[in-house]
mmCIF file of C-alpha atoms in Angstrom:
data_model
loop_
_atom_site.group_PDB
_atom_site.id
_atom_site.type_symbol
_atom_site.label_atom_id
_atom_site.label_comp_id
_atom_site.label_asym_id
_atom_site.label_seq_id
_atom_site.Cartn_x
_atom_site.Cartn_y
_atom_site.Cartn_z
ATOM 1 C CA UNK N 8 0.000 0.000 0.000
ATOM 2 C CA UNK N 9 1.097 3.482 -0.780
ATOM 3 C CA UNK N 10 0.960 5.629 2.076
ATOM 4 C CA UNK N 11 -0.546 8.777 0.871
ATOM 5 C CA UNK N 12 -0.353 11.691 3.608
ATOM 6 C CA UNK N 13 -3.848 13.386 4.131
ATOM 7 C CA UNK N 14 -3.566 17.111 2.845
ATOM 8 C CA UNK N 15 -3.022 19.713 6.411
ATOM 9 C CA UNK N 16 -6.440 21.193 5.550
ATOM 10 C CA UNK N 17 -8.390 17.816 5.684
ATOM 11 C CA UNK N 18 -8.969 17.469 9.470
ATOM 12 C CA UNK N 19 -9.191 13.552 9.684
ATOM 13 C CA UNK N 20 -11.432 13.876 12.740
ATOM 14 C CA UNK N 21 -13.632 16.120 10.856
ATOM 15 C CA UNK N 22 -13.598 13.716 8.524
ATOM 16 C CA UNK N 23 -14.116 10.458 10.555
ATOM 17 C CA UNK N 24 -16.985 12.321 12.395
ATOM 18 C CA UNK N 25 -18.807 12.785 8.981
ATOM 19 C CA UNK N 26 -18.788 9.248 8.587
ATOM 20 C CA UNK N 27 -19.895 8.638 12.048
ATOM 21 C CA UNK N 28 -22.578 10.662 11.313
ATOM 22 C CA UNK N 29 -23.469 9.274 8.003
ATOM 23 C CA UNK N 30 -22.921 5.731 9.818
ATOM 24 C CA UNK N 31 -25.175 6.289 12.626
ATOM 25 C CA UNK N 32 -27.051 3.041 13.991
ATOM 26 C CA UNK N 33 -25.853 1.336 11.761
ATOM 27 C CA UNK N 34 -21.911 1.111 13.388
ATOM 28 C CA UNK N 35 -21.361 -2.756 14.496
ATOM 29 C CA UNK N 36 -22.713 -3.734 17.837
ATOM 30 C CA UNK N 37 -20.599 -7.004 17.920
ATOM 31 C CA UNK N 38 -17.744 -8.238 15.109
ATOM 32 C CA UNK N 39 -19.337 -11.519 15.087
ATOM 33 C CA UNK N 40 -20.543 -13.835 11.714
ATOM 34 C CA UNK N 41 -21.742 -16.803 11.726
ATOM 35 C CA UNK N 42 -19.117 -18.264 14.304
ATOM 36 C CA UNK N 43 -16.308 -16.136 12.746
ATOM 37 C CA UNK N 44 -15.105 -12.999 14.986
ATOM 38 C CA UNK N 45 -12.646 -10.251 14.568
ATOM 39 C CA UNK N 46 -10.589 -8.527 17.090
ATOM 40 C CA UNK N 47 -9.594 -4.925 17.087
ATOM 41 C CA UNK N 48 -7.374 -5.265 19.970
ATOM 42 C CA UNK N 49 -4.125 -3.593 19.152
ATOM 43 C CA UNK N 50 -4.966 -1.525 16.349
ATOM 44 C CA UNK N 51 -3.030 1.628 15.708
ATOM 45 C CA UNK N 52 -5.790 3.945 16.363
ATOM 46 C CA UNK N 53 -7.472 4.832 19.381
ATOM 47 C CA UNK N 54 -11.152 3.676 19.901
ATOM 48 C CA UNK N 55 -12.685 6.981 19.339
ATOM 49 C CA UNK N 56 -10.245 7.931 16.672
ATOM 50 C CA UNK N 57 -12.411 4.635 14.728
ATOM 51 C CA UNK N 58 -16.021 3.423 13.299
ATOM 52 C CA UNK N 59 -17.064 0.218 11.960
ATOM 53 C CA UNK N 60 -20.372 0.003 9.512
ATOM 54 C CA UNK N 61 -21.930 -3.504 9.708
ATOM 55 C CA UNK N 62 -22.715 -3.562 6.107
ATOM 56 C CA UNK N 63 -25.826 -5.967 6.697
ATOM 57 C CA UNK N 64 -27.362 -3.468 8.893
ATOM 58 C CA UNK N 65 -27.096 -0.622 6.158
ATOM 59 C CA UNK N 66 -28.289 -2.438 3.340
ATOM 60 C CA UNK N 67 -29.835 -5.266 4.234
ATOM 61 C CA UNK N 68 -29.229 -8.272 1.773
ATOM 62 C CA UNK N 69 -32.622 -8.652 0.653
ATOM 63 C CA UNK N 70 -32.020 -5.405 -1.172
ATOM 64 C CA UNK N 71 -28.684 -5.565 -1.798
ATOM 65 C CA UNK N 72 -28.210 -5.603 -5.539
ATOM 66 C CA UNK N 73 -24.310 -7.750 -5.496
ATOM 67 C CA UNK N 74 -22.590 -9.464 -2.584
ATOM 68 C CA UNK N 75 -21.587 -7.443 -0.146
ATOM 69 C CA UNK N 76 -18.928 -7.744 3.029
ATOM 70 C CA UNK N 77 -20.131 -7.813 6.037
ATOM 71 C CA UNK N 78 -18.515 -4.879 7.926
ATOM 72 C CA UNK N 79 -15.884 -1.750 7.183
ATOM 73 C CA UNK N 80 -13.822 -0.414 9.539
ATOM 74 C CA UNK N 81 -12.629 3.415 8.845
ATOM 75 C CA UNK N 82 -10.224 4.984 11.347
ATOM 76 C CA UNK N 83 -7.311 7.373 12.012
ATOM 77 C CA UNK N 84 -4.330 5.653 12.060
ATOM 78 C CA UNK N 85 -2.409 7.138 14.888
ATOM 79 C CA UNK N 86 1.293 6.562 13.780
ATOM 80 C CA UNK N 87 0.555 7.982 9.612
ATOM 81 C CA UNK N 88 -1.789 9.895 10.506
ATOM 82 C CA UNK N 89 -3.649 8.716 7.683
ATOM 83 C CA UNK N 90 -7.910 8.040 7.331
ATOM 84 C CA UNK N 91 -7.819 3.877 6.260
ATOM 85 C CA UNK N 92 -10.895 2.321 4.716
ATOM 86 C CA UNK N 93 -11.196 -1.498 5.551
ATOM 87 C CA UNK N 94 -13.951 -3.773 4.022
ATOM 88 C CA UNK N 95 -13.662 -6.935 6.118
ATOM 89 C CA UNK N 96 -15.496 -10.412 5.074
ATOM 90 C CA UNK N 97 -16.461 -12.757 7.477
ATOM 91 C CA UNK N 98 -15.753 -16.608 6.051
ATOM 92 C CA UNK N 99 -16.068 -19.609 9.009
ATOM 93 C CA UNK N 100 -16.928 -22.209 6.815
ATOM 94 C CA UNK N 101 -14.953 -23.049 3.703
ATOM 95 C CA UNK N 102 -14.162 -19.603 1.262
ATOM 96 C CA UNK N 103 -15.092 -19.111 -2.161
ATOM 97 C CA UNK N 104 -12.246 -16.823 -3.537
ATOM 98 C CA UNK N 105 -14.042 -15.423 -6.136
ATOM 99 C CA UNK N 106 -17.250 -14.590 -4.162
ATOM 100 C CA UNK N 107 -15.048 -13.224 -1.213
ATOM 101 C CA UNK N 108 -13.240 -10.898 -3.931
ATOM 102 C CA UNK N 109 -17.017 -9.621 -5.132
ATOM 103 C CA UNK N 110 -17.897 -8.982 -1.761
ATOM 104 C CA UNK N 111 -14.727 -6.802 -0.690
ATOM 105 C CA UNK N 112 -14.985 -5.058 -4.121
ATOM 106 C CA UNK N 113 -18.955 -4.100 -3.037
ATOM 107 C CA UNK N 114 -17.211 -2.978 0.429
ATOM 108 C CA UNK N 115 -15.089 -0.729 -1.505
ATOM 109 C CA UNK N 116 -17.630 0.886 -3.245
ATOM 110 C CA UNK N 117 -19.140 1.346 -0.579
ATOM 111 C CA UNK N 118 -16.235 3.133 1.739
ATOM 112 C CA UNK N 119 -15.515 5.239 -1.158
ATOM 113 C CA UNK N 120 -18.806 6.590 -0.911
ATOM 114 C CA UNK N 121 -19.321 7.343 2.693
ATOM 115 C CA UNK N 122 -15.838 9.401 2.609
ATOM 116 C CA UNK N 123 -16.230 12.971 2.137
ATOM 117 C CA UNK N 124 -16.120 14.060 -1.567
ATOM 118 C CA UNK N 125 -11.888 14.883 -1.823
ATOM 119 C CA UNK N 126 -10.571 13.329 1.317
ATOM 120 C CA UNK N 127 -7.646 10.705 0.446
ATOM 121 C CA UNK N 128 -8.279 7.335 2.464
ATOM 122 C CA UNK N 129 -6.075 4.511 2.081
ATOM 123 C CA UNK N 130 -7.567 1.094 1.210
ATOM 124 C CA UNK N 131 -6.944 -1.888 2.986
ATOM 125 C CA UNK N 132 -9.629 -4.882 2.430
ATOM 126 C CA UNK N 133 -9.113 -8.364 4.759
ATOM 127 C CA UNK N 134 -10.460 -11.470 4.356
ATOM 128 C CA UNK N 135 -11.326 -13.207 7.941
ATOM 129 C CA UNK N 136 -11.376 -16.910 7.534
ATOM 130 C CA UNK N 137 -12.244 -19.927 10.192
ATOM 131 C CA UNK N 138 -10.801 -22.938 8.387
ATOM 132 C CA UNK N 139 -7.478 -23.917 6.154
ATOM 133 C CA UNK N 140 -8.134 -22.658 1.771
ATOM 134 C CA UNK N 141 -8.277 -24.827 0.189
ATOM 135 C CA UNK N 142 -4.602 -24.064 -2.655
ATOM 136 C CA UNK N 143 -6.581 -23.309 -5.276
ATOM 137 C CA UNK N 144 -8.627 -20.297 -3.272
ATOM 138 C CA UNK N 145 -5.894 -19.451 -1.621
ATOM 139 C CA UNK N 146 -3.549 -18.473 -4.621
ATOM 140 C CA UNK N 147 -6.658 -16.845 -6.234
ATOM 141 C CA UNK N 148 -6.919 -14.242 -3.454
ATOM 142 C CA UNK N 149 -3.091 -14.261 -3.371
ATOM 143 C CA UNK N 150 -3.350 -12.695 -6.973
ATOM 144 C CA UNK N 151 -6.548 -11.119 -7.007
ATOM 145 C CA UNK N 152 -6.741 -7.230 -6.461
ATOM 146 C CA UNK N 153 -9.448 -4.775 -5.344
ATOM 147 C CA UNK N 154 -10.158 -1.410 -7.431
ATOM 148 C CA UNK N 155 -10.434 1.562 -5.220
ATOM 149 C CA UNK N 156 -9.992 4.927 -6.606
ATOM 150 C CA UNK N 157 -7.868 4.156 -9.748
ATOM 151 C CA UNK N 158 -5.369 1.837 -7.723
ATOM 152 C CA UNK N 159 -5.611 -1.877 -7.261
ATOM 153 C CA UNK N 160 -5.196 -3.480 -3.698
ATOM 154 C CA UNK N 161 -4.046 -7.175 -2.352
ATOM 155 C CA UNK N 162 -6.234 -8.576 0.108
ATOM 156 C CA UNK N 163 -5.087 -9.285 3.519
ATOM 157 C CA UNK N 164 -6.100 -12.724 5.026
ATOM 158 C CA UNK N 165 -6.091 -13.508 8.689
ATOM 159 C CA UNK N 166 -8.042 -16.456 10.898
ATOM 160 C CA UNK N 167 -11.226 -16.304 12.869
ATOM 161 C CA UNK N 168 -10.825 -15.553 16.618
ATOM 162 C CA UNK N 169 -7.008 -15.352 16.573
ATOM 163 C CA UNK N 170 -6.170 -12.677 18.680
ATOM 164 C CA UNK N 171 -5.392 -9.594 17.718
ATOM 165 C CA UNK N 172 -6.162 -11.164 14.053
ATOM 166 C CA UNK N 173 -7.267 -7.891 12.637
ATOM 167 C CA UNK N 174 -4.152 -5.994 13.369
ATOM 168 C CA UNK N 175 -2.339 -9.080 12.125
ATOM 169 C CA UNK N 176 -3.865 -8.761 9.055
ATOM 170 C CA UNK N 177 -2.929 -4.753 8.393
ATOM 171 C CA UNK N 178 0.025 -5.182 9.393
ATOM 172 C CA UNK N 179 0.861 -7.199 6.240
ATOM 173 C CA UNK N 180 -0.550 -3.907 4.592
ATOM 174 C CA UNK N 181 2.377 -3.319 1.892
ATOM 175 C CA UNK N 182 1.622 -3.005 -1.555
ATOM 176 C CA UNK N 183 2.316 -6.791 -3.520
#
């Protein structure tokens, strides 16, 4: 991932408080699907500086035209000082590369358009999983990228209920 510096006359809390806003009641009450959980222990942001949209709650997927992911995470990230966009699928059971790429796509689409017309937000989507990929899925996602804003993205894959799994996961955040 590129880091891209947020312009002085952004203010990122500004910013993240817009999508808070936007966000609402539909923020995540519990990082929980379907037996898979994330943690967002040791994340480099503070828990104000951060806000996490359960997806399913926005649009729920009776209406939802394409897959979608089930949660994004935006927050500051303390050390860059840098707003970071992260569409995060849920898998427990076995994972369908393709369907997981269409879903974190969706989630990208989506976190471009709850950020503020002309703030910069990195991109960082993460696949959650419960059990071993199968080789074949797993060097799908390995090569498979995610569009966002005229640059394409890896996706970062971490296990169910590990702990700290999420900050595992953007930790591996460098550009392949």
């Amino acid at each position: 991932m590129r880091n891209r510096k947020v312009d002085a006359t952004v203010n990122l809390y500004e910013t993240l408080d817009e999508i808070r806003q936007w966000v609402g009641d539909r923020k995540a009450k519990s990082y929980t699907r379907q037996g898979c959980k994330v943690s967002l222990a040791k994340l480099k942001s503070k828990p104000a500086n951060r806000v996490v949209l359960d997806v399913d709650v926005a649009f729920s997927t009776d209406k939802a035209k394409t897959s979608q992911c089930d949660f994004i995470l935006f927050h500051i990230d303390d050390e860059q000082n840098c707003l970071i966009g992260v569409p995060m699928e849920l898998k427990s059971g076995s994972v369908n590369a393709s369907e997981a790429v269409a879903q974190l796509q969706e989630g990208a689409r989506i976190a471009d358009n709850c950020t503020p017309k002309g703030t910069e937000i990195n991109l960082i989507p993460v696949l959650i999983h419960g059990r071993r990929m199968h080789t074949t899925q797993r060097n799908k996602l390995r090569t498979a990228r995610i569009k966002f804003r005229g640059e394409e993205f890896p996706i970062n894959t971490t296990r169910c209920g590990k702990k700290e799994n999420l900050a595992l996961a953007l930790a591996k955040s460098t550009k392949r």
